[in-house]
Short mmCIF file of C-alpha atoms in Angstrom, two decimals:
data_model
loop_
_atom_site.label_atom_id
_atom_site.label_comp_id
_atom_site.label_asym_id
_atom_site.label_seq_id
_atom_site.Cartn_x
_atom_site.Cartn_y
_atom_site.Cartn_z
CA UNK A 1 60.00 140.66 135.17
CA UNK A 2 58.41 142.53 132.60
CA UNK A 3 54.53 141.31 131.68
CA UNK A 4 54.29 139.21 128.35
CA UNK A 5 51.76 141.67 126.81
CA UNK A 6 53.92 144.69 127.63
CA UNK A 7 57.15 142.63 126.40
CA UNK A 8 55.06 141.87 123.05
CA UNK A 9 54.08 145.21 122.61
CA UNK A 10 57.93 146.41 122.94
CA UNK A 11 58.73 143.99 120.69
CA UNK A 12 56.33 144.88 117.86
CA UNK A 13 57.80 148.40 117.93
CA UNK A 14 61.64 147.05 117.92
CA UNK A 15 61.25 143.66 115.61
CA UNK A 16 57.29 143.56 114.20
CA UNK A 17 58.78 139.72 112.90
CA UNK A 18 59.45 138.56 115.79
CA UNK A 19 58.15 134.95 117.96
CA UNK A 20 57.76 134.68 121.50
CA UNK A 21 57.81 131.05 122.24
CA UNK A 22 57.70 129.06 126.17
CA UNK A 23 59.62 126.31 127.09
CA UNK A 24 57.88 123.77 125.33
CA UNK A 25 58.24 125.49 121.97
CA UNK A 26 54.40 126.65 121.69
CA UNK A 27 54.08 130.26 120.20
CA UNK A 28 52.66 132.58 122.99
CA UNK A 29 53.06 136.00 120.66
CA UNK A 30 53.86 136.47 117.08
CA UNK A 31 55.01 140.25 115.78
CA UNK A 32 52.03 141.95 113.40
CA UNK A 33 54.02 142.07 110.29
CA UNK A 34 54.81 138.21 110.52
CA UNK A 35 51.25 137.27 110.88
CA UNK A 36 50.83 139.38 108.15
CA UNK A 37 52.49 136.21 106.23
CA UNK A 38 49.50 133.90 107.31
CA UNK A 39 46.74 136.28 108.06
CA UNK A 40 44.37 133.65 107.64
CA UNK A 41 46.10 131.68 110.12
CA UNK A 42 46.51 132.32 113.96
CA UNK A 43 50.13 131.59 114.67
CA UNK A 44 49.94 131.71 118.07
CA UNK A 45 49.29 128.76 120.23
CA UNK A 46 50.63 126.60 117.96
CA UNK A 47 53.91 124.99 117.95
CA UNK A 48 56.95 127.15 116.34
CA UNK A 49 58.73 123.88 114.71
CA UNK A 50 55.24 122.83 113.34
CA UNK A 51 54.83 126.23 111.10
CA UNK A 52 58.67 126.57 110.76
CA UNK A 53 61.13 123.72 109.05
CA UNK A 54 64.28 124.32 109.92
CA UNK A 55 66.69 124.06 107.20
CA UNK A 56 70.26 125.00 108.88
CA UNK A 57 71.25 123.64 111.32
CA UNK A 58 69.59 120.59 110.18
CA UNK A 59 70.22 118.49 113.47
CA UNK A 60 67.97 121.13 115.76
CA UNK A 61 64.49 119.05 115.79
CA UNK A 62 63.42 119.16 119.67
CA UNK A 63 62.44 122.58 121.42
CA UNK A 64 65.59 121.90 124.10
CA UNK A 65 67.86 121.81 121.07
CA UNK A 66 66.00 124.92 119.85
CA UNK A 67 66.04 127.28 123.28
CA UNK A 68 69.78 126.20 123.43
CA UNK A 69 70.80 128.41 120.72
CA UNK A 70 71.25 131.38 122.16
CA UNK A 71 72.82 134.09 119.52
CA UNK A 72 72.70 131.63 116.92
CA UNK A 73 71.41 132.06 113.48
CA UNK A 74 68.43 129.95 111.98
CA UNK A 75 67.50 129.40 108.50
CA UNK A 76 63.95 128.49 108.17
CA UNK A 77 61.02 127.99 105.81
CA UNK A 78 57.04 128.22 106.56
CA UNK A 79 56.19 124.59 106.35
CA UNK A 80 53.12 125.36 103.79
CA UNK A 81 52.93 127.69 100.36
CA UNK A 82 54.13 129.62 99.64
CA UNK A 83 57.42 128.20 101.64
CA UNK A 84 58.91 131.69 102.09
CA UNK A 85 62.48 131.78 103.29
CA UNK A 86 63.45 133.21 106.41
CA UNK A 87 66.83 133.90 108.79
CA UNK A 88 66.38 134.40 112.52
CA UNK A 89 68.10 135.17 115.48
CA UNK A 90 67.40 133.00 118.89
CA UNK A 91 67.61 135.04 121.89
CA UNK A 92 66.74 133.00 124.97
CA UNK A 93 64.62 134.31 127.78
CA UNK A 94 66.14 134.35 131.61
CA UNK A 95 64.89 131.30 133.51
CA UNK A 96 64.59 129.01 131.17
CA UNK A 97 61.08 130.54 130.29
CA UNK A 98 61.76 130.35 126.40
CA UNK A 99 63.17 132.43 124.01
CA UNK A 100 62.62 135.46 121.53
CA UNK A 101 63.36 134.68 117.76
CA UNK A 102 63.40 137.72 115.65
CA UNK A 103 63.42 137.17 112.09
CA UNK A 104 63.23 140.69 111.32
CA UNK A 105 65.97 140.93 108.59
CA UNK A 106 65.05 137.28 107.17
CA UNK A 107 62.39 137.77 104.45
CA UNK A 108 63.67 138.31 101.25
CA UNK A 109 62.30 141.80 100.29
CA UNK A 110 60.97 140.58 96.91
CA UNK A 111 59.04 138.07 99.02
CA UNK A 112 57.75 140.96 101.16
CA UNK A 113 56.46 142.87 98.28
CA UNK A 114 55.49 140.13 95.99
CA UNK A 115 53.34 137.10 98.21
CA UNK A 116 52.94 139.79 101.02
CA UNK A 117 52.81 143.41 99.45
CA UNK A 118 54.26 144.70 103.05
CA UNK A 119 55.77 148.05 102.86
CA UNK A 120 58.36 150.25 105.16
CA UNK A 121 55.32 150.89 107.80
CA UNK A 122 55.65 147.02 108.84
CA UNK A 123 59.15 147.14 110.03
CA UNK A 124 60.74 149.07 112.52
CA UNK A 125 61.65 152.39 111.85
CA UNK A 126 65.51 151.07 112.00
CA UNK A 127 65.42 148.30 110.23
CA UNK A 128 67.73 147.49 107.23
CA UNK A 129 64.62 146.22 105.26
CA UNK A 130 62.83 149.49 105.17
CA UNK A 131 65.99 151.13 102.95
CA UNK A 132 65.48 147.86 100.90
CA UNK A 133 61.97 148.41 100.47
CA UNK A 134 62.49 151.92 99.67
CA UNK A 135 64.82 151.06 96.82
CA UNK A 136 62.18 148.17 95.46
CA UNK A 137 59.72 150.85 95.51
CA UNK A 138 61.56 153.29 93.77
CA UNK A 139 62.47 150.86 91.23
CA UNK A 140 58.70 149.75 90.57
CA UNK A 141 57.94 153.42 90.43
CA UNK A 142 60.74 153.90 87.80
CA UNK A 143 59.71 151.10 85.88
CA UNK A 144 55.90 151.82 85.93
CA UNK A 145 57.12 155.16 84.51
CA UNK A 146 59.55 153.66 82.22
CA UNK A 147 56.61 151.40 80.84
CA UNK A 148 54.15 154.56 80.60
CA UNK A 149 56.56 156.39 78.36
CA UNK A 150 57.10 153.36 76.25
CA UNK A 151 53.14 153.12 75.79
CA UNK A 152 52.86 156.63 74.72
CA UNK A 153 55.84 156.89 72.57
CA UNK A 154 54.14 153.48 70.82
CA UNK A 155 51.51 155.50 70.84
CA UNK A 156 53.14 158.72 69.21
CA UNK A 157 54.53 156.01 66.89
CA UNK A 158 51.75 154.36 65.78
CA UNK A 159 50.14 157.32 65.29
CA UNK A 160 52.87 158.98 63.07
CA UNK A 161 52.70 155.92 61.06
CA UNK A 162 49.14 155.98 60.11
CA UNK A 163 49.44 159.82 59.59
CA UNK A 164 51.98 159.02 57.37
CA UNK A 165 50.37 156.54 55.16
CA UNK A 166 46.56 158.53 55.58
CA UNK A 167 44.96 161.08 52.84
CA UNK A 168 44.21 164.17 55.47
CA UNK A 169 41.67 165.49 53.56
CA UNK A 170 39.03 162.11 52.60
CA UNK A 171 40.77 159.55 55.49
CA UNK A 172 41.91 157.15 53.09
CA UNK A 173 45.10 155.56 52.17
CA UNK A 174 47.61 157.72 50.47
CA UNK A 175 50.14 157.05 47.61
CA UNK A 176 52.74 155.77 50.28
CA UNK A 177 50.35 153.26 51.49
CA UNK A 178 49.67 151.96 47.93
CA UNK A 179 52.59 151.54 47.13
CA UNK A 180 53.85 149.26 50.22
CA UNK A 181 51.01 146.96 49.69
CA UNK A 182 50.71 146.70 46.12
CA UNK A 183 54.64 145.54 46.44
CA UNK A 184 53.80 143.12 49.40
CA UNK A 185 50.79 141.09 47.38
CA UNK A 186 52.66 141.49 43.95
CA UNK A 187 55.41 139.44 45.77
CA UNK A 188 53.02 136.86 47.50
CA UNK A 189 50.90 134.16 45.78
CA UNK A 190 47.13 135.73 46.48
CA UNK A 191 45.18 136.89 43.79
CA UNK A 192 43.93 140.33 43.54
CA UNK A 193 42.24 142.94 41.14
CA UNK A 194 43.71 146.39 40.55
CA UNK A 195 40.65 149.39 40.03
CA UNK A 196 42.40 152.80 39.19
CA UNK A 197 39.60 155.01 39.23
CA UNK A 198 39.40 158.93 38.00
CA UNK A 199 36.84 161.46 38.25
CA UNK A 200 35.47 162.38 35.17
CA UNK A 201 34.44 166.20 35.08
CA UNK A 202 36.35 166.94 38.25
CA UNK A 203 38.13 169.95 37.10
CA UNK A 204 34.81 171.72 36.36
CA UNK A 205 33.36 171.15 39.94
CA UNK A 206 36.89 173.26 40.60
CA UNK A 207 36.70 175.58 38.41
CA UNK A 208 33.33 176.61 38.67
CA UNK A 209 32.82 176.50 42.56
CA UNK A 210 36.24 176.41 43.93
CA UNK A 211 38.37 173.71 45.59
CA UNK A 212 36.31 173.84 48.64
CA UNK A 213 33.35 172.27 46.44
CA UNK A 214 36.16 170.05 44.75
CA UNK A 215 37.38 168.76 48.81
CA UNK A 216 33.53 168.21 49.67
CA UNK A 217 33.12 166.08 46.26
CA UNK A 218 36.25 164.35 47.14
CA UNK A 219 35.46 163.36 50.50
CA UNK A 220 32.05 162.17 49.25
CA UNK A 221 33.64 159.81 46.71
CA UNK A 222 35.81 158.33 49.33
CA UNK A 223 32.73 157.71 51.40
CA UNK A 224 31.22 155.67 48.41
CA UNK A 225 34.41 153.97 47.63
CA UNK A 226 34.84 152.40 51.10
CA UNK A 227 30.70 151.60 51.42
CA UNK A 228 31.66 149.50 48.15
CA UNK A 229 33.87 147.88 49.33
CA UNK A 230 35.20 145.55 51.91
CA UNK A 231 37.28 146.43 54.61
CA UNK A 232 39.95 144.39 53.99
CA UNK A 233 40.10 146.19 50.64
CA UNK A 234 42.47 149.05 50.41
CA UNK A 235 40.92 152.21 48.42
CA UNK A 236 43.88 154.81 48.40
CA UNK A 237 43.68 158.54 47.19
CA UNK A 238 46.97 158.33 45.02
CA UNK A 239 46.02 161.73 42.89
CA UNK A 240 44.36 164.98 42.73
CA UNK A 241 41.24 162.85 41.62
CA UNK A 242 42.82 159.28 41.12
CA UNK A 243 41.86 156.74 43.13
CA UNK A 244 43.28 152.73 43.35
CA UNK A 245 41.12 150.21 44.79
CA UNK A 246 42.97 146.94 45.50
CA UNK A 247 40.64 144.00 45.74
CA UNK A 248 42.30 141.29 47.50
CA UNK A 249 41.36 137.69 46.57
CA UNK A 250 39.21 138.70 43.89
CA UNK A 251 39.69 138.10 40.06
CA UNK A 252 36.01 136.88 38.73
CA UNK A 253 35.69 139.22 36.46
CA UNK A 254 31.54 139.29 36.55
CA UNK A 255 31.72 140.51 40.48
CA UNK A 256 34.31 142.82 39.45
CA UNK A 257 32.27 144.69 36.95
CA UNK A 258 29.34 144.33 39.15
CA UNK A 259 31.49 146.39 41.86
CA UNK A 260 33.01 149.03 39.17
CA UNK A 261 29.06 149.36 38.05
CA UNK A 262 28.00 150.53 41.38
CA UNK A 263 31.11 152.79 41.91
CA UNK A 264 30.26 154.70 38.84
CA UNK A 265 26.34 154.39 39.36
CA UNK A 266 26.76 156.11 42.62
CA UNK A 267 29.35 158.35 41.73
CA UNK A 268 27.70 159.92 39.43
CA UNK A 269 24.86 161.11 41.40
CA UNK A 270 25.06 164.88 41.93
CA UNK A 271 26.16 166.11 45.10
CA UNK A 272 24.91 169.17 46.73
CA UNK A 273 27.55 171.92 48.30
CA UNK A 274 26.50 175.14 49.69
CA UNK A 275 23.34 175.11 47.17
CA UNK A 276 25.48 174.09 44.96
CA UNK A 277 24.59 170.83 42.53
CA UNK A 278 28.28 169.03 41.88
CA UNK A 279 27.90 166.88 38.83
CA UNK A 280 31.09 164.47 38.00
CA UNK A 281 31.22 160.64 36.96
CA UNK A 282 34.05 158.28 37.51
CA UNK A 283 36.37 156.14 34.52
CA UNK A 284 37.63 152.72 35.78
CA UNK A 285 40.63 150.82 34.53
CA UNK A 286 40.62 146.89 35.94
CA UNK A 287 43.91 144.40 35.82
CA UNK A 288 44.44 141.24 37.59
CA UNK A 289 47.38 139.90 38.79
CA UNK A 290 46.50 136.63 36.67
CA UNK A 291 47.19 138.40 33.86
CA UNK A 292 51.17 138.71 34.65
CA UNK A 293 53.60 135.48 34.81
CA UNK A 294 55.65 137.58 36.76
CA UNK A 295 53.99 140.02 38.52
CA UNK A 296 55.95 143.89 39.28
CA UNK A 297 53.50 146.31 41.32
CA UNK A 298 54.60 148.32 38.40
CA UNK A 299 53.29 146.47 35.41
CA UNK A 300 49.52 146.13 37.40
CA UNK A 301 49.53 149.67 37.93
CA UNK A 302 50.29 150.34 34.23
CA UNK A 303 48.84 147.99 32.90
CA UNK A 304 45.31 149.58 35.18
CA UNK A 305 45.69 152.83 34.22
CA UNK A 306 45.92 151.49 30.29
CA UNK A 307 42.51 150.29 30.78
CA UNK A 308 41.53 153.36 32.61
CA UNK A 309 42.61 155.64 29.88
CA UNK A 310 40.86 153.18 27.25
CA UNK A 311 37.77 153.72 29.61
CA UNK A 312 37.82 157.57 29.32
CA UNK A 313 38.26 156.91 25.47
CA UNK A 314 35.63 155.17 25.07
CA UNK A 315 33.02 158.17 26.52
CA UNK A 316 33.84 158.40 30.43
CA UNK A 317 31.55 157.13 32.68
CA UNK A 318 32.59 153.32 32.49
CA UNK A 319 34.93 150.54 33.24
CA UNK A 320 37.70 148.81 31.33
CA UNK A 321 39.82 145.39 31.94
CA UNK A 322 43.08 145.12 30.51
CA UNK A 323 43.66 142.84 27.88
CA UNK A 324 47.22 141.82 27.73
CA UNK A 325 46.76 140.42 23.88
CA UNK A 326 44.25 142.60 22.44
CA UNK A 327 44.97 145.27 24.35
CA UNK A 328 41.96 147.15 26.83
CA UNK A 329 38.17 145.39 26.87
CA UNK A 330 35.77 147.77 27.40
CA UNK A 331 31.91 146.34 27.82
CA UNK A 332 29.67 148.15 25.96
CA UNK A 333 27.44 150.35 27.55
CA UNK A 334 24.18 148.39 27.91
CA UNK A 335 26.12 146.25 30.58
CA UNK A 336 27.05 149.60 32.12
CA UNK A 337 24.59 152.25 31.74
CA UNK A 338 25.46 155.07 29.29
CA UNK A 339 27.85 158.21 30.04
CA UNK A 340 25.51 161.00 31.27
CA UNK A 341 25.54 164.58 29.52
CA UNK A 342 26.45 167.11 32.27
CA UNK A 343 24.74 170.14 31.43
CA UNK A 344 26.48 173.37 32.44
CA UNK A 345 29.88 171.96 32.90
CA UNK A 346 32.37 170.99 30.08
CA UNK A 347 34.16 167.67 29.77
CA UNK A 348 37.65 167.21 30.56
#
């Protein structure tokens, strides 16, 4: 009769889940990719119905009853977690001497891959399960790929949508952008200010040193505007030179001017481009949604660029709130600092 250790090694080519059990029921070898369910644990030696619960047929609890189904089909469970389900065949050995079990097509391949992560190299090479295997591996390969493509087209998506509400040329907000979340706080219940904000002078910088002068100034008043500000603030580019700052939460009206004064303190400091010295100011136009009973994105923005114009009016170089009684306050210009002459380039 063949040895048990050359036996065991046959078997572990043929059916790597397969137990070799005596007479008395006591595992004497145990196939590699069924250990592989209890690594930390040594099955052989121990007892087969002490690591396996029988659950059909129910009425097998001895090791006789066991060794006396010959061809018949088990349906077991490992007795601790996690309680895998497996099927095996009994095949007894001549003599009386025990019996093979192979439960080589009895793991459900989703438990193989998920509790065990075994692949097609732990089962014989003609084993159903290795087809199965191949086909959950080709499906987690799909949907790995699957899920990459939907993180880059989120991606691509995300990143069209900024483009599409982003100023190329300073980085901020653009018109679109405005205009979507002026209409979403004009319909809540949160306070806000409205700045429109124009460059006073702009057209000079233009027209005397071109519009790569005018892009640099631009792109330095953006800077200014967002160091101003906070960043849950929104400061769009909705114009050649018009900006709108919207303020949210904000409607005291002695912080606001204090934030307008620093825009067009800073503002108006020359810039330098190529050698160049670029001279403009900045006009501010304030309204706060207070001011409306029923507020319309429409009538802030109107009623801003009222105060804005009222602002330019009154000598550039200053801020304005809307007044919707007396029409546009302007503070006088000790509380802002006067307009500054800008020698060498002619008013707008």
């Amino acid at each position: 009769m063949m040895e048990t250790s050359d036996l065991s090694s046959l078997l572990g080519l043929l059916c790597p889940m397969f137990v070799l059990v005596d007479e008395q029921g006591q595992i004497t070898s145990v196939g590699p990719t069924l250990q592989k369910l209890r690594p930390e644990q040594p099955m052989q030696g121990q007892g087969f119905l002490d690591l396996f619960e029988l659950v059909r047929p129910r009425s097998i609890t001895t090791t006789a009853a066991l060794l006396s189904l010959a061809g018949a089909k088990l349906h077991l469970k490992l007795r601790d977690e996690p309680r895998t389900a497996l099927k095996g065949l009994v095949a007894p050995l001549p003599g009386n001497k025990g019996a093979i079990i192979n439960l080589s097509f009895g793991i459900s391949i989703l438990d193989a891959v998920r509790d065990y992560a075994l692949t097609s190299a732990d089962f014989s090479g003609t084993d159903l399960a290795i087809e199965l295997l191949y086909l959950v591996e080709a499906k987690s390969a799909a949907m790995e790929a699957s899920r990459s493509l939907n993180l880059r087209l989120q991606g691509a998506m995300l990143a069209a949508e900024e483009q599409a509400f982003t100023d190329m040329l300073t980085g901020l907000k653009n018109r679109r952008a405005m205009d979507v979340l002026l209409g979403h706080m004009a319909s809540g219940n949160a306070p806000f200010a409205l700045m429109h904000l124009d460059l006073d002078f702009f057209k000079s910088v233009n027209d005397r040193l071109g519009h790569a002068a005018g892009d640099f100034v631009l792109q330095q008043a953006a800077r200014i505007m967002e160091e101003e500000t906070r960043s849950d603030d929104m400061v769009a580019r909705v114009g050649g030179d018009e900006f709108v700052i919207i303020i949210k939460g904000l409607i005291d009206q002695k912080v606001l001017c204090s934030i307008a004064g620093r825009l067009i303190d800073r503002l108006r400091e020359p810039t330098i481009f190529e050698s160049e010295t670029c001279k403009v100011s900045a006009s501010v136009g304030i309204a706060l949604s207070t001011q409306f009973s029923t507020l319309k994105a429409a009538e802030i923005l109107k009623a801003a660029d009222q105060a804005l114009y009222d602002a330019k009016r009154s000598g550039r170089s200053r801020y304005s709130f809307f007044s919707p009684t007396a029409g546009s306050i302007t503070d006088p210009p000790s509380l802002q600092g006067s307009p500054q002459p800008r020698p060498g380039i002619s008013g707008q």
